[in-house]
Coordinates of N, CA and C and ligand atoms in Angstrom, one line a residue:
X87 N 10.9 0.8 11.1 CA 9.7 1.6 11.3 C 9.1 1.1 12.6
X88 N 9.0 2.1 13.6 CA 8.4 1.7 14.9 C 7.0 2.2 15.1
X89 N 6.6 3.2 14.4 CA 5.2 3.8 14.6 C 4.2 2.8 14.0
X90 N 3.1 2.7 14.6 CA 2.0 1.8 14.0 C 1.4 2.6 12.8
X91 N 1.3 3.9 12.9 CA 0.6 4.7 11.9 C 1.5 5.9 11.5
X92 N 1.8 6.0 10.2 CA 2.5 7.2 9.6 C 1.6 7.9 8.6
X93 N 1.3 9.1 8.8 CA 0.5 9.9 7.9 C 1.5 10.8 7.1
X94 N 1.5 10.6 5.8 CA 2.5 11.3 5.0 C 1.9 12.7 4.6
X95 N 2.3 13.7 5.3 CA 1.6 15.0 5.2 C 2.4 16.0 4.3
X96 N 3.2 15.4 3.4 CA 4.0 16.2 2.5 C 3.1 17.0 1.6
X97 N 3.4 18.3 1.3 CA 2.4 19.1 0.5 C 2.2 18.5 -0.9
X98 N 3.2 17.9 -1.5 CA 2.9 17.3 -2.8 C 1.9 16.1 -2.8
X99 N 2.1 15.3 -1.7 CA 1.1 14.2 -1.5 C -0.3 14.8 -1.3
X100 N -0.4 15.8 -0.4 CA -1.7 16.3 -0.1 C -2.3 17.0 -1.3
X101 N -1.6 17.7 -2.1 CA -2.1 18.3 -3.3 C -2.7 17.3 -4.3
X102 N -1.9 16.2 -4.5 CA -2.3 15.2 -5.5 C -3.5 14.5 -4.9
X103 N -3.6 14.3 -3.6 CA -4.7 13.6 -3.0 C -6.0 14.4 -3.2
X104 N -5.9 15.7 -3.0 CA -7.1 16.6 -3.1 C -7.6 16.5 -4.6
X105 N -6.7 16.5 -5.5 CA -7.1 16.4 -6.9 C -7.8 15.0 -7.1
X106 N -7.3 14.0 -6.5 CA -7.9 12.7 -6.7 C -9.3 12.6 -6.0
X107 N -9.5 13.3 -4.9 CA -10.8 13.3 -4.2 C -11.9 14.0 -5.1
X108 N -11.5 15.0 -5.8 CA -12.5 15.8 -6.6 C -13.2 14.9 -7.6
X109 N -14.6 14.9 -7.5 CA -15.3 14.0 -8.3 C -15.2 14.4 -9.8
X110 N -14.8 15.6 -10.1 CA -14.7 16.0 -11.5 C -13.4 15.5 -12.2
X111 N -12.5 14.9 -11.4 CA -11.2 14.5 -12.0 C -11.5 13.2 -12.9
X112 N -10.9 13.3 -14.1 CA -11.2 12.2 -15.0 C -10.5 10.9 -14.6
X113 N -10.9 9.8 -15.2 CA -10.3 8.5 -15.0 C -8.8 8.6 -15.3
X114 N -8.4 9.2 -16.4 CA -7.0 9.2 -16.8 C -6.2 10.0 -15.8
X115 N -6.7 11.1 -15.4 CA -6.0 11.9 -14.4 C -5.9 11.2 -13.1
X116 N -7.0 10.6 -12.7 CA -7.0 9.8 -11.4 C -5.9 8.8 -11.4
X117 N -5.8 8.1 -12.5 CA -4.8 7.0 -12.6 C -3.4 7.6 -12.6
X118 N -3.2 8.7 -13.3 CA -1.8 9.3 -13.4 C -1.4 9.8 -12.0
X119 N -2.4 10.4 -11.3 CA -2.1 10.9 -9.9 C -1.8 9.8 -9.0
X120 N -2.5 8.7 -9.1 CA -2.3 7.6 -8.2 C -0.9 7.0 -8.4
X121 N -0.5 7.0 -9.7 CA 0.9 6.5 -9.9 C 1.9 7.4 -9.3
X122 N 1.7 8.7 -9.5 CA 2.6 9.7 -8.9 C 2.7 9.6 -7.4
X123 N 1.5 9.6 -6.8 CA 1.4 9.6 -5.3 C 2.0 8.3 -4.8
X124 N 1.9 7.2 -5.5 CA 2.4 5.9 -5.0 C 3.9 5.9 -4.9
X125 N 4.6 6.7 -5.8 CA 6.0 6.8 -5.7 C 6.4 7.5 -4.4
X126 N 5.7 8.6 -4.1 CA 6.0 9.3 -2.9 C 5.7 8.5 -1.6
X127 N 4.6 7.8 -1.7 CA 4.3 6.9 -0.5 C 5.3 5.8 -0.4
X128 N 5.8 5.3 -1.5 CA 6.7 4.2 -1.5 C 8.0 4.6 -0.8
X129 N 8.4 5.9 -1.1 CA 9.6 6.4 -0.5 C 9.5 6.4 1.0
X130 N 8.3 6.7 1.5 CA 8.1 6.7 3.0 C 8.0 5.3 3.6
X131 N 7.3 4.4 2.9 CA 7.1 3.0 3.5 C 8.4 2.2 3.5
X132 N 9.3 2.6 2.6 CA 10.6 1.9 2.5 C 11.7 2.6 3.4
X133 N 11.4 3.6 4.0 CA 12.3 4.3 4.9 C 12.8 3.3 5.9
X134 N 14.1 3.3 6.2 CA 14.7 2.5 7.2 C 14.9 1.0 6.7
X135 N 14.8 0.8 5.4 CA 15.2 -0.5 4.9 C 16.7 -0.7 5.2
X136 N 17.1 -1.9 5.6 CA 18.5 -2.1 6.0 C 19.4 -2.0 4.7
X137 N 20.6 -1.4 5.0 CA 21.6 -1.3 3.9 C 22.9 -2.0 4.4
X138 N 23.7 -2.4 3.4 CA 25.0 -2.9 3.7 C 26.1 -2.1 2.9
X139 N 27.3 -2.0 3.4 CA 28.3 -1.3 2.8 C 29.1 -2.2 1.8
X140 N 29.3 -1.7 0.6 CA 30.2 -2.4 -0.3 C 31.2 -1.4 -0.9
X141 N 32.4 -2.0 -1.2 CA 33.4 -1.1 -1.8 C 33.1 -0.9 -3.3
X142 N 33.1 0.3 -3.7 CA 33.0 0.6 -5.2 C 34.1 1.6 -5.6
X143 N 34.3 1.8 -6.8 CA 35.3 2.7 -7.3 C 34.5 3.9 -8.0
X144 N 34.6 5.1 -7.5 CA 34.0 6.2 -8.2 C 35.1 6.6 -9.2
X145 N 34.8 7.5 -10.2 CA 35.9 8.0 -11.1 C 37.1 8.7 -10.3
X146 N 36.8 9.0 -9.0 CA 37.8 9.8 -8.3 C 38.6 8.9 -7.3
X147 N 37.9 8.0 -6.6 CA 38.6 7.1 -5.6 C 37.7 6.0 -5.2
X148 N 38.2 5.1 -4.3 CA 37.3 4.0 -3.9 C 36.6 4.5 -2.6
X149 N 35.4 3.9 -2.4 CA 34.7 4.3 -1.2 C 33.8 3.1 -0.8
X150 N 33.4 3.1 0.5 CA 32.3 2.2 1.0 C 31.0 2.8 0.8
X151 N 30.2 2.2 -0.1 CA 28.9 2.8 -0.4 C 27.7 1.9 0.0
X152 N 26.6 2.5 0.5 CA 25.4 1.7 0.9 C 24.6 1.1 -0.2
X153 N 24.3 -0.1 -0.1 CA 23.4 -0.8 -1.0 C 22.3 -1.5 -0.2
X154 N 21.1 -1.7 -0.8 CA 20.0 -2.4 0.0 C 20.5 -3.8 0.3
X155 N 20.2 -4.3 1.5 CA 20.7 -5.6 2.0 C 19.5 -6.6 1.9
X156 N 19.9 -7.9 1.8 CA 19.0 -8.9 1.9 C 18.2 -9.3 0.7
X157 N 17.2 -10.1 0.8 CA 16.4 -10.6 -0.3 C 15.6 -9.5 -0.9
X158 N 15.2 -9.6 -2.1 CA 14.3 -8.6 -2.8 C 13.0 -8.5 -2.0
X159 N 12.5 -7.2 -2.0 CA 11.2 -7.0 -1.3 C 10.1 -7.8 -2.0
X160 N 9.0 -8.0 -1.3 CA 7.8 -8.5 -1.9 C 6.7 -7.4 -1.8
X161 N 6.0 -7.2 -2.9 CA 4.9 -6.3 -2.9 C 3.6 -7.2 -3.1
X162 N 2.6 -7.0 -2.3 CA 1.4 -7.8 -2.4 C 0.2 -6.8 -2.6
X163 N -0.4 -7.0 -3.8 CA -1.5 -6.1 -4.1 C -2.8 -6.8 -3.8
X164 N -3.7 -6.1 -3.1 CA -5.0 -6.6 -2.8 C -5.9 -6.1 -4.0
X165 N -6.3 -7.1 -4.7 CA -7.1 -6.8 -6.0 C -8.4 -6.2 -5.7
X166 N -8.9 -5.3 -6.6 CA -8.2 -4.9 -7.8 C -7.6 -3.6 -7.6
X167 N -8.1 -2.8 -6.6 CA -7.6 -1.4 -6.5 C -6.1 -1.3 -6.1
X168 N -5.6 -2.4 -5.5 CA -4.2 -2.4 -5.1 C -3.3 -2.2 -6.3
X169 N -3.7 -2.7 -7.4 CA -2.8 -2.6 -8.6 C -2.5 -1.2 -9.0
X170 N -3.4 -0.2 -8.7 CA -3.1 1.2 -9.0 C -1.9 1.7 -8.2
X171 N -1.8 1.2 -7.0 CA -0.6 1.6 -6.2 C 0.7 0.8 -6.6
X172 N 0.4 -0.4 -7.0 CA 1.5 -1.3 -7.3 C 2.4 -0.8 -8.5
X173 N 1.7 -0.3 -9.5 CA 2.5 0.1 -10.7 C 3.5 1.2 -10.4
X174 N 3.1 2.2 -9.6 CA 4.1 3.2 -9.3 C 5.2 2.7 -8.5
X175 N 4.9 1.9 -7.5 CA 6.0 1.4 -6.6 C 7.0 0.5 -7.4
X176 N 6.4 -0.2 -8.4 CA 7.3 -1.1 -9.1 C 8.3 -0.3 -10.0
X177 N 7.9 1.0 -10.3 CA 8.9 1.8 -11.0 C 10.1 2.2 -10.1
X178 N 9.8 2.3 -8.8 CA 10.8 2.7 -7.9 C 11.6 1.5 -7.4
X179 N 11.0 0.3 -7.4 CA 11.6 -0.9 -6.9 C 11.4 -2.0 -7.9
X180 N 12.0 -1.9 -9.1 CA 11.7 -2.8 -10.2 C 12.0 -4.3 -9.9
X181 N 12.9 -4.6 -9.0 CA 13.3 -6.0 -8.8 C 12.4 -6.6 -7.8
X182 N 11.4 -5.9 -7.2 CA 10.5 -6.5 -6.2 C 9.8 -7.7 -6.8
X183 N 9.5 -8.7 -5.9 CA 8.7 -9.8 -6.2 C 7.2 -9.4 -6.0
X184 N 6.3 -9.9 -6.8 CA 4.9 -9.4 -6.6 C 3.9 -10.5 -6.4
X185 N 3.0 -10.3 -5.5 CA 1.9 -11.2 -5.2 C 0.6 -10.5 -5.3
X186 N -0.5 -11.3 -5.4 CA -1.8 -10.8 -5.5 C -2.7 -11.6 -4.6
X187 N -3.6 -10.9 -3.9 CA -4.6 -11.5 -3.1 C -6.0 -10.9 -3.6
X188 N -6.9 -11.8 -3.9 CA -8.2 -11.3 -4.4 C -9.2 -11.5 -3.3
X189 N -9.8 -10.4 -2.9 CA -10.9 -10.5 -1.8 C -11.9 -9.6 -2.3
X190 N -13.2 -10.0 -2.2 CA -14.2 -9.0 -2.4 C -15.0 -8.8 -1.1
X191 N -15.7 -7.7 -1.0 CA -16.4 -7.4 0.2 C -17.9 -7.8 0.0
X192 N -18.4 -8.7 0.8 CA -19.8 -9.0 0.7 C -20.6 -7.8 1.0
X193 N -21.4 -7.3 0.1 CA -22.1 -6.0 0.3 C -23.0 -6.0 1.5
X194 N -23.5 -7.2 1.9 CA -24.4 -7.2 3.1 C -23.6 -7.2 4.4
X195 N -22.7 -8.2 4.5 CA -22.0 -8.3 5.8 C -20.8 -7.4 5.9
X196 N -20.3 -6.9 4.7 CA -19.0 -6.2 4.6 C -17.8 -7.1 4.9
X197 N -18.0 -8.4 5.1 CA -16.9 -9.3 5.4 C -16.2 -9.7 4.1
X198 N -14.9 -9.9 4.2 CA -14.1 -10.3 3.0 C -14.3 -11.8 2.6
X199 N -14.4 -12.0 1.3 CA -14.4 -13.4 0.7 C -13.3 -13.5 -0.2
X200 N -12.4 -14.5 0.0 CA -11.2 -14.7 -0.8 C -11.5 -15.4 -2.1
X201 N -11.1 -14.9 -3.3 CA -11.3 -15.7 -4.5 C -10.0 -15.9 -5.2
X202 N -8.8 -15.4 -4.8 CA -7.6 -15.6 -5.5 C -6.4 -15.3 -4.5
X203 N -5.3 -16.1 -4.7 CA -4.1 -15.8 -3.9 C -2.9 -16.4 -4.6
X204 N -1.9 -15.6 -4.9 CA -0.7 -16.1 -5.5 C 0.4 -15.2 -4.9
X205 N 1.3 -15.8 -4.1 CA 2.3 -15.1 -3.4 C 3.7 -15.5 -3.7
X206 N 4.7 -14.6 -3.6 CA 6.1 -15.0 -3.9 C 6.6 -16.0 -2.9
X207 N 7.6 -16.7 -3.3 CA 8.3 -17.7 -2.5 C 9.1 -17.0 -1.4
X208 N 9.5 -17.7 -0.4 CA 10.4 -17.3 0.7 C 10.0 -15.9 1.3
X209 N 8.7 -15.8 1.6 CA 8.3 -14.6 2.2 C 8.9 -14.3 3.5
X210 N 9.3 -15.4 4.2 CA 9.8 -15.3 5.6 C 11.1 -14.5 5.5
X211 N 11.8 -14.4 4.4 CA 13.1 -13.7 4.3 C 12.9 -12.3 3.6
X212 N 11.7 -11.9 3.3 CA 11.5 -10.6 2.6 C 10.7 -9.7 3.4
X213 N 11.1 -8.4 3.3 CA 10.1 -7.4 3.7 C 8.9 -7.4 2.7
X214 N 7.7 -7.4 3.3 CA 6.5 -7.5 2.4 C 5.7 -6.3 2.6
X215 N 5.4 -5.6 1.5 CA 4.6 -4.4 1.5 C 3.3 -4.7 0.9
X216 N 2.2 -4.6 1.7 CA 0.9 -4.9 1.2 C 0.2 -3.6 0.8
X217 N -0.3 -3.6 -0.4 CA -0.9 -2.3 -0.9 C -2.4 -2.4 -1.2
X218 N -3.1 -1.4 -0.8 CA -4.6 -1.3 -1.1 C -4.9 0.2 -0.8
X219 N -5.4 0.9 -1.8 CA -5.6 2.3 -1.6 C -6.5 2.7 -0.4
X220 N -7.5 1.9 -0.2 CA -8.5 2.3 0.8 C -8.6 1.3 2.0
X221 N -8.2 1.8 3.2 CA -8.3 1.1 4.4 C -9.6 1.5 5.0
X222 N -10.7 0.8 4.7 CA -12.1 1.2 5.1 C -12.5 0.5 6.4
X223 N -13.2 -0.6 6.3 CA -13.5 -1.4 7.5 C -12.3 -2.1 8.1
X224 N -11.3 -2.3 7.2 CA -10.1 -3.0 7.7 C -10.3 -4.5 7.6
X225 N -11.5 -5.0 7.3 CA -11.7 -6.5 7.3 C -10.9 -7.2 6.2
X226 N -10.9 -6.6 4.9 CA -10.2 -7.3 3.9 C -8.7 -7.2 4.1
X227 N -8.3 -6.0 4.5 CA -6.8 -5.9 4.7 C -6.3 -6.8 5.8
X228 N -7.1 -6.9 6.9 CA -6.7 -7.8 8.0 C -6.7 -9.3 7.5
X229 N -7.7 -9.6 6.7 CA -7.8 -11.0 6.2 C -6.7 -11.3 5.3
X230 N -6.3 -10.3 4.4 CA -5.2 -10.5 3.5 C -3.9 -10.7 4.2
X231 N -3.7 -10.0 5.3 CA -2.5 -10.1 6.1 C -2.5 -11.4 6.8
X232 N -3.6 -11.9 7.3 CA -3.7 -13.3 7.9 C -3.1 -14.3 6.9
X233 N -3.5 -14.2 5.6 CA -3.1 -15.1 4.6 C -1.6 -15.0 4.3
X234 N -1.2 -13.8 4.3 CA 0.2 -13.5 3.9 C 1.1 -14.0 5.1
X235 N 0.7 -13.8 6.3 CA 1.4 -14.3 7.5 C 1.4 -15.8 7.4
X236 N 0.3 -16.4 7.0 CA 0.2 -17.9 7.0 C 1.2 -18.5 5.9
X237 N 1.6 -17.6 4.9 CA 2.6 -18.0 3.9 C 4.0 -17.7 4.4
X238 N 4.2 -17.3 5.6 CA 5.5 -17.2 6.1 C 6.0 -15.7 6.4
X239 N 5.3 -14.7 5.8 CA 5.9 -13.4 6.0 C 5.9 -12.9 7.5
X240 N 7.0 -12.3 7.9 CA 7.1 -11.8 9.3 C 7.3 -10.3 9.4
X241 N 7.8 -9.8 8.3 CA 8.1 -8.3 8.3 C 7.2 -7.7 7.3
X242 N 6.1 -7.2 7.7 CA 5.0 -6.7 6.8 C 4.8 -5.2 7.1
X243 N 4.5 -4.5 6.0 CA 4.1 -3.1 6.1 C 2.8 -3.0 5.3
X244 N 2.0 -2.1 5.6 CA 0.7 -1.9 4.9 C 0.7 -0.4 4.4
X245 N 0.5 -0.3 3.1 CA 0.5 1.0 2.4 C -0.9 1.3 1.8
X246 N -1.5 2.4 2.2 CA -2.8 2.8 1.6 C -2.7 4.3 1.3
X247 N -3.8 4.7 0.6 CA -3.9 6.1 0.3 C -4.7 6.8 1.4
X248 N -5.9 6.3 1.7 CA -6.8 6.8 2.7 C -7.1 5.7 3.7
X249 N -7.2 6.2 5.0 CA -7.6 5.2 6.0 C -8.8 5.8 6.8
X250 N -9.6 5.0 7.4 CA -10.6 5.4 8.3 C -10.2 5.1 9.7
X251 N -10.7 5.8 10.7 CA -10.3 5.5 12.1 C -10.7 4.0 12.4
X252 N -11.9 3.6 11.9 CA -12.3 2.2 12.1 C -11.3 1.2 11.5
X253 N -10.9 1.4 10.3 CA -9.9 0.5 9.7 C -8.6 0.5 10.4
X254 N -8.1 1.6 10.9 CA -6.9 1.6 11.6 C -7.0 0.8 12.9
X255 N -8.2 1.0 13.6 CA -8.4 0.3 14.9 C -8.5 -1.2 14.6
X256 N -9.1 -1.6 13.5 CA -9.2 -3.0 13.2 C -7.8 -3.6 13.0
X257 N -7.0 -2.9 12.2 CA -5.7 -3.4 11.9 C -4.8 -3.4 13.1
X258 N -5.0 -2.4 14.0 CA -4.1 -2.4 15.2 C -4.4 -3.6 16.1
X259 N -5.8 -3.9 16.1 CA -6.2 -5.0 17.0 C -5.7 -6.4 16.4
X260 N -5.9 -6.5 15.0 CA -5.6 -7.8 14.4 C -4.1 -8.0 14.1
X261 N -3.4 -6.9 13.8 CA -2.0 -7.0 13.4 C -1.2 -5.8 13.9
X262 N -1.0 -5.8 15.2 CA -0.3 -4.7 15.9 C 1.2 -4.5 15.4
X263 N 1.7 -5.6 14.8 CA 3.1 -5.7 14.3 C 3.2 -5.1 12.9
X264 N 2.1 -4.7 12.3 CA 2.2 -4.2 10.9 C 2.0 -2.7 10.8
X265 N 3.1 -2.0 10.6 CA 3.0 -0.5 10.5 C 2.1 -0.1 9.2
X266 N 1.4 0.9 9.4 CA 0.5 1.4 8.3 C 1.1 2.8 7.9
X267 N 1.2 3.0 6.5 CA 1.6 4.3 6.0 C 0.4 4.7 5.1
X268 N -0.1 5.9 5.3 CA -1.2 6.5 4.6 C -1.0 7.9 4.3
X269 N -1.8 8.5 3.3 CA -1.7 9.9 3.0 C -2.7 10.7 3.8
X270 N -3.7 10.0 4.4 CA -4.7 10.7 5.2 C -5.5 9.7 6.0
X271 N -5.9 10.2 7.2 CA -6.9 9.5 8.0 C -8.2 10.4 7.9
X272 N -9.2 9.8 7.3 CA -10.4 10.6 7.1 C -11.3 10.5 8.3
X273 N -12.6 11.1 8.2 CA -13.4 11.2 9.4 C -14.0 9.9 9.9
X274 N -14.6 9.1 8.9 CA -15.4 8.0 9.3 C -15.8 7.2 8.1
X275 N -16.6 6.1 8.4 CA -17.2 5.3 7.4 C -18.7 5.6 7.3
X276 N -19.3 5.5 6.1 CA -20.7 5.6 6.0 C -21.4 4.3 6.2
X277 N -22.7 4.2 6.0 CA -23.4 2.9 6.3 C -23.1 1.9 5.3
X278 N -22.5 2.2 4.1 CA -22.1 1.3 3.1 C -20.6 0.9 3.2
X279 N -20.0 1.4 4.2 CA -18.5 1.1 4.4 C -17.6 1.9 3.5
X280 N -18.2 3.0 3.0 CA -17.3 4.0 2.2 C -16.7 5.0 3.2
X281 N -15.5 5.4 2.8 CA -14.7 6.4 3.6 C -15.3 7.8 3.3
X282 N -15.5 8.5 4.4 CA -16.1 9.9 4.3 C -15.0 10.9 4.8
X283 N -14.6 11.9 4.1 CA -15.1 12.3 2.8 C -14.6 11.4 1.7
X284 N -13.5 10.8 1.8 CA -13.0 9.8 0.9 C -12.8 10.3 -0.6
X285 N -12.9 9.3 -1.5 CA -12.8 9.7 -2.9 C -13.7 8.8 -3.7
X286 N -14.6 8.1 -3.1 CA -15.5 7.1 -3.8 C -14.9 5.8 -3.9
X287 N -15.3 5.0 -4.9 CA -14.8 3.7 -5.1 C -13.5 3.8 -5.9
X288 N -12.4 3.5 -5.2 CA -11.1 3.7 -5.8 C -10.9 2.8 -7.1
X289 N -11.4 1.6 -7.1 CA -11.3 0.7 -8.3 C -12.1 1.3 -9.4
X290 N -13.3 1.7 -9.2 CA -14.1 2.3 -10.2 C -13.5 3.6 -10.8
X291 N -12.9 4.4 -9.9 CA -12.4 5.7 -10.4 C -11.1 5.4 -11.2
X292 N -10.3 4.4 -10.8 CA -9.1 4.2 -11.6 C -9.3 3.4 -12.9
X293 N -10.3 2.6 -12.9 CA -10.5 1.8 -14.1 C -11.7 2.3 -14.9
X294 N -12.4 3.3 -14.5 CA -13.5 3.9 -15.2 C -14.7 3.0 -15.3
X295 N -14.9 2.1 -14.3 CA -16.1 1.2 -14.2 C -17.1 1.9 -13.3
X296 N -18.3 1.3 -13.2 CA -19.3 1.9 -12.3 C -20.2 0.8 -11.9
Ligands
URA299 N1 -13.3 1.0 -1.0 C1 -13.3 2.1 -1.8 O1 -12.9 2.0 -3.0 N2 -13.7 3.2 -1.3 C2 -14.2 3.4 0.0 O2 -14.5 4.5 0.4 C3 -14.1 2.3 0.8 C4 -13.7 1.1 0.3

């Protein structure tokens, strides 16, 4: 993946995203849509994974067939909203190793504060996909990636559902080596750090909290 930013403009992704944005969409539907959309985004973020050829026997003949090469992928969810993307991706890549980073956003400063970190071993040998539905200020995503790099990861991709121009700029400045895959780049952030037009608080919408 050479582009810093990939916007997945597939009609299925865009349709599901519009349903998720609608404030009338129920918690159950929001969660189901997020799971579905995460499969489609996972397909894009894993494009270009290296493969190796191995000989197999089909019922008809032998052939050299492609298989994923190298160590199992690592998925790192930024708590708590990242878990909504994680579940779908794990259906597609069930053998992936999974880590969690807990950061909350200080409501005054909008700066990230870390409260939890548990990451898979041997990150230096794994492609690591960091997931968080909302790339808003970019502060928590950039801080999470600092932490993940400090644990050895070198080949990192960032997957989100919505991104703001401010968040993309922050990530590009902090981590130019980390490609971003998203379903949309929205207009801007509001004074509370929410993405506009956005979809509201992704965690609240997927877990039914307020
Ligand atoms: N986090 C969210 O859940 N929503 C936003 O709009 C911004 C950050």
